[in-house]
Amino acid sequence: MNLRDNINKLNESDGRKQADLIQMWKNEASSNLQSMKAEWEGQLPIDQLKGYQQYPVAEAFEKITSEPYHKVVPMWRKWAVAALFTGLLAVSGLYLYQRASANVTIVAEAAIHHHKLNDGSEVTLDKNTRLDYDGERAVAIAGRGFFKVAKKDSGASFTVELNKGKVTVLGTRFSVTSLPGEVEVAVEEGRVKYEYEGRSIILNAGERMKLSGEDIVSSPILSPNQFSWSAQVLEFKNTPLDRAIQDIGRHFHQNLSLATEIKSAGKCLLTTRITSENIDQVLEELKLLFQIQYHKSGDRYVITSMKC
């Protein structure tokens, strides 16, 4: 006797039509089967329900149909389990990533960006600079930044991770450059400690350091425009042009130099206030003042001639 015959037998009081309707309803969706099971269980006395749940389904199926019993897990259920597992992994991965990474990331792309940190410290980021910080007193920087660090009554230090080394301060004003092949720290106010590979140096106001290869080299700050980029203003007063060229290059973070054959640049004095947004505008101004000629190769500018 096949399964359909058994359905007819179980439902003979309702007739074959009723059995067909039940079978059609059962075939519509597995969710309907769950609903039918819940409804069935809700109507049975608890003592009968226990026996129903423990009934040997496989044995009964084989006796009635003479066919082996195979428990089939619907494909939708397999996909649902896989999707749920994948979702849990994704959520867990995101959580772990967020816990392992910095809480906040600031990226200054096409313009200089000013930001106040949670502890009251202020930072100015140069173009193409990224800052990660944990919401407290620790940051990591890739690019160039100027910091005004707020002092804390607790004496908690403020740390800046560079691509090579770390800067630690209590309360001060300083700038850092952290780029592949270029690491610099310059202090405007207060003092900082720079550490790299087991070595350290204390920098006071008016001092700076650069990595030369793997060596830490410190020197006094000679230019009043050391931090000009953060305020976006360059000022010169009777400044020899060769020195002004260095300041302009640093200000815009560009490689600007004089051709070796130019010997008179030190005799040309520059007095001006520059608020230009890019180095090309400054070079056009120098064309008017000193009739300079220059060429550009990649990110390198070379002044090839000039007149005082």
XYZ file of C-alpha atoms in Angstrom:
308
model
C 0.000 0.000 0.000
C 1.475 3.363 -0.997
C 1.370 6.659 0.832
C -1.670 7.954 -1.061
C -3.655 4.849 -0.108
C -2.761 5.430 3.513
C -3.911 9.046 3.291
C -7.211 7.885 1.838
C -7.581 5.313 4.562
C -6.838 7.783 7.346
C -9.314 10.255 5.896
C -12.000 7.876 4.565
C -14.659 9.682 6.579
C -13.911 12.857 4.612
C -13.536 11.178 1.254
C -10.867 11.253 -1.382
C -11.430 14.928 -2.174
C -10.546 15.911 1.380
C -7.400 13.789 1.247
C -6.330 15.516 -1.964
C -6.807 18.926 -0.377
C -4.721 17.912 2.634
C -1.957 16.577 0.429
C -1.973 19.738 -1.718
C -1.806 21.911 1.383
C 1.110 19.873 2.730
C 2.983 20.268 -0.539
C 2.654 24.059 -0.669
C 5.471 24.841 1.726
C 7.344 23.315 4.582
C 6.186 26.221 6.730
C 2.641 24.877 6.407
C 3.846 21.554 7.747
C 5.206 23.343 10.788
C 1.870 25.110 11.242
C -0.007 21.828 10.967
C 2.306 20.240 13.515
C 1.819 23.124 15.951
C -1.957 22.977 15.508
C -2.002 19.189 15.953
C 0.157 19.342 19.076
C -1.994 22.092 20.533
C -5.118 19.916 20.338
C -3.664 16.712 21.804
C -3.695 15.960 25.548
C -0.215 16.180 27.011
C -0.025 12.419 27.711
C -0.881 11.627 24.082
C 1.480 14.291 22.791
C 4.443 12.619 24.466
C 3.645 9.355 22.747
C 3.155 11.151 19.442
C 6.548 12.808 19.625
C 8.275 9.561 20.470
C 6.495 7.541 17.778
C 8.960 5.507 15.623
C 8.352 7.342 12.368
C 10.952 5.486 10.305
C 9.697 2.048 11.358
C 6.081 2.936 10.638
C 6.940 4.443 7.255
C 8.760 1.292 6.150
C 5.933 -0.984 7.296
C 3.305 0.996 5.420
C 5.190 1.742 2.193
C 7.694 -1.149 2.037
C 10.260 1.529 1.147
C 13.355 2.588 3.134
C 12.905 5.755 5.180
C 15.177 8.697 4.385
C 14.939 11.877 6.400
C 15.169 14.733 3.912
C 16.355 18.150 5.032
C 14.817 20.750 2.691
C 17.392 22.641 0.643
C 16.033 25.988 1.836
C 16.856 24.931 5.377
C 20.467 24.126 4.452
C 20.817 27.487 2.746
C 19.266 29.239 5.732
C 21.743 27.624 8.121
C 24.651 28.509 5.828
C 23.448 32.097 5.506
C 23.011 32.417 9.255
C 26.511 31.038 9.888
C 28.023 33.331 7.276
C 26.184 36.294 8.762
C 27.446 35.493 12.240
C 30.993 35.257 10.931
C 30.641 38.557 9.115
C 29.233 40.321 12.157
C 31.895 38.800 14.396
C 34.601 39.790 11.942
C 33.357 43.359 11.799
C 33.214 43.539 15.576
C 36.745 42.205 15.910
C 37.936 44.615 13.242
C 36.338 47.546 14.995
C 37.765 46.512 18.336
C 41.242 46.039 16.858
C 41.286 49.237 14.827
C 41.101 52.866 15.844
C 37.741 54.252 16.903
C 37.903 57.283 14.617
C 39.600 57.912 11.279
C 39.966 61.369 9.732
C 41.229 61.793 6.178
C 42.178 65.183 4.743
C 42.215 64.719 0.989
C 42.060 67.835 -1.160
C 42.231 70.471 1.581
C 43.820 71.155 4.965
C 41.555 69.923 7.754
C 41.194 71.210 11.338
C 39.792 68.910 14.006
C 39.296 69.018 17.764
C 39.919 65.742 19.555
C 37.874 64.420 22.461
C 40.478 65.416 25.062
C 40.434 69.057 23.894
C 43.584 68.792 21.801
C 43.513 70.285 18.311
C 45.072 68.927 15.149
C 45.584 70.407 11.700
C 46.049 67.842 8.944
C 47.779 68.628 5.688
C 46.331 67.456 2.382
C 46.540 63.710 1.754
C 46.938 62.945 5.466
C 45.182 60.268 7.514
C 44.745 60.319 11.295
C 43.498 57.414 13.416
C 42.769 57.957 17.089
C 41.218 56.009 19.930
C 39.066 58.824 21.266
C 41.486 59.505 24.114
C 45.200 60.418 24.051
C 46.695 58.197 21.355
C 46.792 58.819 17.605
C 48.532 57.412 14.550
C 49.296 59.580 11.535
C 50.289 59.062 7.922
C 51.140 62.425 6.360
C 51.722 65.784 8.036
C 49.982 67.198 11.090
C 50.278 70.083 13.544
C 49.142 69.403 17.112
C 48.081 71.664 19.972
C 47.950 69.184 22.829
C 45.725 69.997 25.796
C 47.247 69.408 29.220
C 45.417 67.009 31.514
C 45.249 67.307 35.308
C 45.895 63.585 35.496
C 49.211 64.087 33.720
C 48.214 61.566 31.047
C 50.601 61.701 28.117
C 49.588 62.182 24.496
C 51.199 59.839 21.958
C 51.555 60.057 18.197
C 52.557 56.924 16.294
C 54.591 57.650 13.152
C 55.507 55.235 10.396
C 58.889 55.086 12.136
C 58.880 55.864 15.830
C 56.607 57.491 18.374
C 56.207 60.961 19.902
C 55.132 61.391 23.544
C 54.041 64.737 25.044
C 52.154 66.186 28.004
C 51.046 69.546 26.626
C 52.653 71.337 23.721
C 52.458 72.579 20.138
C 54.381 70.632 17.536
C 54.235 69.271 14.012
C 55.052 65.847 12.657
C 55.666 64.460 9.203
C 55.207 60.707 8.862
C 55.736 59.463 5.328
C 57.750 56.684 3.696
C 61.285 58.073 3.503
C 60.458 61.185 5.539
C 60.013 61.481 9.301
C 60.258 64.870 11.021
C 59.182 66.333 14.372
C 59.343 70.080 15.091
C 58.383 71.700 18.416
C 56.877 75.178 18.622
C 56.044 75.153 22.349
C 56.752 72.825 25.275
C 58.783 69.694 24.685
C 58.328 66.211 23.303
C 60.091 62.879 23.374
C 60.740 60.989 20.153
C 61.421 57.244 20.344
C 62.552 54.870 17.632
C 63.955 51.353 17.896
C 65.121 51.649 21.489
C 66.562 55.148 21.060
C 64.993 58.408 22.202
C 65.574 62.156 22.078
C 64.005 65.083 23.936
C 63.092 68.089 21.782
C 62.434 71.499 23.338
C 60.645 74.489 21.832
C 62.504 75.726 18.755
C 64.049 72.342 17.977
C 63.337 69.708 15.390
C 64.568 66.264 14.376
C 64.639 64.261 11.174
C 65.459 60.674 10.404
C 68.451 60.530 8.084
C 68.430 56.933 7.000
C 68.028 55.291 10.399
C 69.874 58.035 12.303
C 68.066 60.588 14.480
C 69.393 64.058 13.635
C 68.281 67.127 15.630
C 68.783 70.812 14.834
C 67.400 74.240 15.784
C 64.440 75.623 13.849
C 65.816 78.501 11.802
C 62.826 79.454 9.683
C 59.866 81.442 11.068
C 57.784 79.602 8.466
C 58.407 76.137 9.895
C 54.717 75.789 10.793
C 53.283 78.101 8.118
C 51.415 75.363 6.268
C 49.067 74.786 9.232
C 47.945 78.437 9.191
C 48.095 78.543 5.371
C 50.121 81.756 5.438
C 53.737 82.330 4.368
C 55.448 85.552 5.424
C 58.818 86.849 4.270
C 60.634 90.022 5.264
C 63.913 90.667 3.477
C 64.408 86.915 3.244
C 67.141 85.654 0.887
C 65.401 83.919 -1.997
C 67.346 80.670 -1.646
C 66.025 80.338 1.925
C 62.529 81.403 0.843
C 62.566 78.664 -1.791
C 63.131 76.077 0.955
C 60.238 77.488 2.985
C 57.909 77.506 -0.018
C 58.736 73.895 -0.804
C 58.152 72.840 2.824
C 54.924 74.853 3.048
C 53.343 73.081 0.077
C 55.136 69.803 0.726
C 56.680 69.924 -2.737
C 60.188 69.343 -4.009
C 61.261 72.870 -5.027
C 64.902 73.661 -5.717
C 67.286 75.971 -7.552
C 69.391 74.772 -10.450
C 73.048 74.400 -9.437
C 74.169 77.080 -11.900
C 72.140 79.778 -10.106
C 74.550 81.527 -7.731
C 72.806 84.844 -7.069
C 69.671 83.647 -5.245
C 71.130 84.574 -1.853
C 71.394 88.196 -2.978
C 67.721 88.463 -3.956
C 65.541 89.485 -0.997
C 61.862 88.611 -0.768
C 59.278 90.558 1.228
C 55.720 89.348 0.795
C 52.786 87.614 2.429
C 51.551 84.537 0.597
C 48.122 82.976 1.055
C 48.049 81.079 -2.235
C 46.432 77.665 -2.286
C 49.065 75.926 -4.393
C 52.697 76.219 -5.362
C 51.973 77.086 -8.992
C 50.332 80.348 -7.927
C 53.411 81.247 -5.860
C 55.747 80.535 -8.757
C 53.678 82.826 -10.967
C 54.140 85.576 -8.371
C 57.893 84.956 -8.347
C 57.876 85.277 -12.117
C 56.626 88.828 -11.748
C 59.091 89.698 -8.974
C 62.261 87.972 -10.166
C 61.509 86.870 -13.729
C 62.141 83.274 -12.761
C 61.919 80.401 -15.215
C 61.290 76.866 -14.032
C 60.385 73.433 -15.250
C 58.376 70.681 -13.628
C 59.194 66.991 -13.781
C 56.719 64.801 -11.911
C 56.414 66.321 -8.441
C 59.750 68.130 -8.701
C 60.064 71.857 -9.519
C 63.426 73.301 -10.551
C 64.026 77.053 -10.973
C 66.415 77.362 -13.900
C 66.924 81.142 -14.156
C 66.082 84.393 -12.355
C 66.960 88.091 -12.049
C 67.109 90.222 -8.934
